[in-house]
Amino acid sequence: MRNAVSSCLELLVGYLDDDVDVNTITIFNDETDIDFDKKNIYNLVNINIVSANFELKQIGFEILFITQRDDVKTTITNKLLGNDNRVDNIQVAHSVLNNLVKKLRLLNNDNDIEFVSATEPQIFFKAYTNGMDGMTIDVVLNYPDNDTNVCCDGC
């Protein structure tokens, strides 16, 4: 297996790329890049590495789903619907992150990477400078370490 970080990222990106509700995937971007990069097409998922445990062979990732809030300028008489797409945004965020966790938990992969855990989603509304909606979760993956060989006999 090549580098564990690359293999885990490749797995996450592959699953997210297959999701029709994801338009852009970024890696290791900060809030400014996510909010202001004109090349971003929302719905966007950003992946950040947040932890690594060498003893347990685990890597933790923060998965951020973010999308634009669209406000309707016309009068809405249905109080449930409101004048924006806030409910739609959270429904899509929930679907994308839930599908990712299900795939990680249930599907086998070529690199034998295993799902360890996922945190409860943190929901946000009108966040960042441009007023984005979305969710974020942390996912921990376990990777095999069959290729590590530490030579201690003067080799």
Short mmCIF file of C-alpha atoms in Angstrom, two decimals:
data_model
loop_
_atom_site.label_atom_id
_atom_site.label_comp_id
_atom_site.label_asym_id
_atom_site.label_seq_id
_atom_site.Cartn_x
_atom_site.Cartn_y
_atom_site.Cartn_z
CA MET A 1 0.00 0.00 0.00
CA ARG A 2 1.32 3.41 -0.82
CA ASN A 3 1.09 6.29 1.64
CA ALA A 4 -1.86 5.82 4.00
CA VAL A 5 -2.97 9.46 3.79
CA SER A 6 -3.10 9.35 -0.01
CA SER A 7 -4.97 6.06 -0.01
CA CYS A 8 -7.56 7.29 2.50
CA LEU A 9 -8.03 10.54 0.57
CA GLU A 10 -8.41 8.62 -2.68
CA LEU A 11 -11.13 6.47 -1.10
CA LEU A 12 -13.02 9.48 0.31
CA VAL A 13 -12.76 11.47 -2.92
CA GLY A 14 -13.86 8.46 -4.98
CA TYR A 15 -17.03 7.94 -2.94
CA LEU A 16 -17.85 11.65 -2.92
CA ASP A 17 -17.14 12.00 -6.64
CA ASP A 18 -19.75 9.32 -7.33
CA ASP A 19 -22.41 11.35 -5.49
CA VAL A 20 -24.57 13.36 -7.92
CA ASP A 21 -25.17 16.02 -5.27
CA VAL A 22 -21.46 16.93 -5.03
CA ASN A 23 -20.15 19.39 -7.65
CA THR A 24 -16.71 20.29 -6.26
CA ILE A 25 -14.29 18.45 -3.96
CA THR A 26 -11.40 20.32 -2.38
CA ILE A 27 -8.64 19.08 -0.11
CA PHE A 28 -7.02 20.96 2.77
CA ASN A 29 -8.64 24.30 1.88
CA ASP A 30 -9.28 26.93 4.52
CA GLU A 31 -12.35 29.10 5.01
CA THR A 32 -11.11 31.85 2.67
CA ASP A 33 -10.44 29.39 -0.18
CA ILE A 34 -13.83 27.76 0.26
CA ASP A 35 -15.80 30.99 0.54
CA PHE A 36 -14.12 33.17 -2.10
CA ASP A 37 -12.57 30.93 -4.77
CA LYS A 38 -14.53 31.75 -7.94
CA LYS A 39 -13.78 28.29 -9.39
CA ASN A 40 -15.85 26.59 -6.68
CA ILE A 41 -19.19 25.27 -7.84
CA TYR A 42 -21.47 24.49 -4.93
CA ASN A 43 -22.42 21.94 -3.55
CA LEU A 44 -18.84 21.64 -2.30
CA VAL A 45 -17.13 19.12 -0.05
CA ASN A 46 -13.80 19.97 1.58
CA ILE A 47 -11.64 17.30 3.23
CA ASN A 48 -9.10 18.16 5.94
CA ILE A 49 -6.88 15.79 7.89
CA VAL A 50 -7.41 16.39 11.60
CA SER A 51 -5.63 13.53 13.37
CA ALA A 52 -3.28 10.59 12.98
CA ASN A 53 -2.62 7.77 15.41
CA PHE A 54 0.42 5.75 14.38
CA GLU A 55 -0.07 3.15 17.12
CA LEU A 56 -3.63 2.32 16.05
CA LYS A 57 -2.99 2.99 12.33
CA GLN A 58 -5.83 5.51 12.14
CA ILE A 59 -6.29 8.82 10.35
CA GLY A 60 -9.05 11.31 11.12
CA PHE A 61 -10.62 13.58 8.51
CA GLU A 62 -13.01 16.49 8.75
CA ILE A 63 -15.58 16.33 5.95
CA LEU A 64 -17.30 19.67 5.30
CA PHE A 65 -20.36 19.92 3.06
CA ILE A 66 -21.21 23.49 2.14
CA THR A 67 -23.70 25.11 -0.22
CA GLN A 68 -25.13 28.52 -1.03
CA ARG A 69 -28.22 29.95 0.58
CA ASP A 70 -30.65 31.31 -2.01
CA ASP A 71 -33.14 33.89 -0.78
CA VAL A 72 -36.41 34.34 -2.65
CA LYS A 73 -37.47 37.96 -3.04
CA THR A 74 -41.16 37.19 -3.57
CA THR A 75 -43.65 36.93 -0.73
CA ILE A 76 -44.11 33.40 0.53
CA THR A 77 -47.40 32.63 2.27
CA ASN A 78 -46.46 29.12 3.42
CA LYS A 79 -44.71 29.63 6.77
CA LEU A 80 -43.11 26.20 6.62
CA LEU A 81 -41.33 26.83 3.34
CA GLY A 82 -39.90 30.23 4.25
CA ASN A 83 -38.21 32.47 1.70
CA ASP A 84 -35.01 30.48 1.14
CA ASN A 85 -33.64 27.01 0.43
CA ARG A 86 -32.35 26.31 3.95
CA VAL A 87 -34.30 23.04 4.33
CA ASP A 88 -33.20 21.81 0.90
CA ASN A 89 -29.57 22.61 1.73
CA ILE A 90 -29.62 20.60 4.94
CA GLN A 91 -31.48 17.71 3.28
CA VAL A 92 -28.76 17.48 0.62
CA ALA A 93 -25.95 17.83 3.19
CA HIS A 94 -27.51 15.06 5.29
CA SER A 95 -27.87 12.80 2.25
CA VAL A 96 -24.28 13.28 1.03
CA LEU A 97 -22.65 12.76 4.43
CA ASN A 98 -24.96 9.88 5.38
CA ASN A 99 -24.23 8.12 2.06
CA LEU A 100 -20.49 8.62 2.57
CA VAL A 101 -20.58 7.08 6.04
CA LYS A 102 -22.71 4.16 4.80
CA LYS A 103 -20.29 3.45 1.95
CA LEU A 104 -17.27 3.64 4.26
CA ARG A 105 -18.97 1.31 6.74
CA LEU A 106 -20.34 -1.26 4.29
CA LEU A 107 -18.20 -1.40 1.14
CA ASN A 108 -14.89 -3.18 0.69
CA ASN A 109 -12.06 -1.34 -1.05
CA ASP A 110 -8.81 -2.28 -2.78
CA ASN A 111 -6.60 -0.89 0.00
CA ASP A 112 -8.39 -2.64 2.92
CA ILE A 113 -9.13 0.70 4.58
CA GLU A 114 -11.70 0.26 7.33
CA PHE A 115 -14.24 2.64 8.80
CA VAL A 116 -13.70 3.25 12.53
CA SER A 117 -16.11 6.02 13.49
CA ALA A 118 -17.94 9.20 12.53
CA THR A 119 -19.01 12.05 14.75
CA GLU A 120 -22.49 13.43 14.96
CA PRO A 121 -22.95 16.06 12.22
CA GLN A 122 -22.53 19.70 13.17
CA ILE A 123 -25.04 21.83 11.28
CA PHE A 124 -24.48 25.46 10.36
CA PHE A 125 -26.63 28.12 8.73
CA LYS A 126 -25.61 31.41 7.09
CA ALA A 127 -21.96 30.77 7.93
CA TYR A 128 -18.84 32.23 6.33
CA THR A 129 -18.82 35.64 4.72
CA ASN A 130 -21.20 34.61 1.92
CA GLY A 131 -23.82 33.03 4.21
CA MET A 132 -23.43 29.33 3.48
CA ASP A 133 -25.38 26.38 4.90
CA GLY A 134 -24.04 22.91 5.53
CA MET A 135 -22.79 20.18 7.82
CA THR A 136 -19.48 18.86 8.98
CA ILE A 137 -18.46 15.47 10.37
CA ASP A 138 -15.21 13.89 11.47
CA VAL A 139 -14.47 10.42 10.11
CA VAL A 140 -11.75 8.08 11.39
CA LEU A 141 -10.32 5.42 9.07
CA ASN A 142 -8.01 2.51 9.84
CA TYR A 143 -5.35 1.58 7.32
CA PRO A 144 -3.26 -1.60 6.99
CA ASP A 145 0.45 -1.21 7.62
CA ASN A 146 1.85 -4.24 5.87
CA ASP A 147 4.68 -2.42 4.07
CA THR A 148 6.46 -0.80 7.00
CA ASN A 149 9.80 -2.41 7.68
CA VAL A 150 12.09 -0.90 10.26
CA CYS A 151 15.56 -2.37 10.05
CA CYS A 152 17.26 -2.58 13.45
CA ASP A 153 20.08 -5.02 12.68
CA GLY A 154 22.47 -2.58 11.02
CA CYS A 155 21.12 -3.07 7.51
#
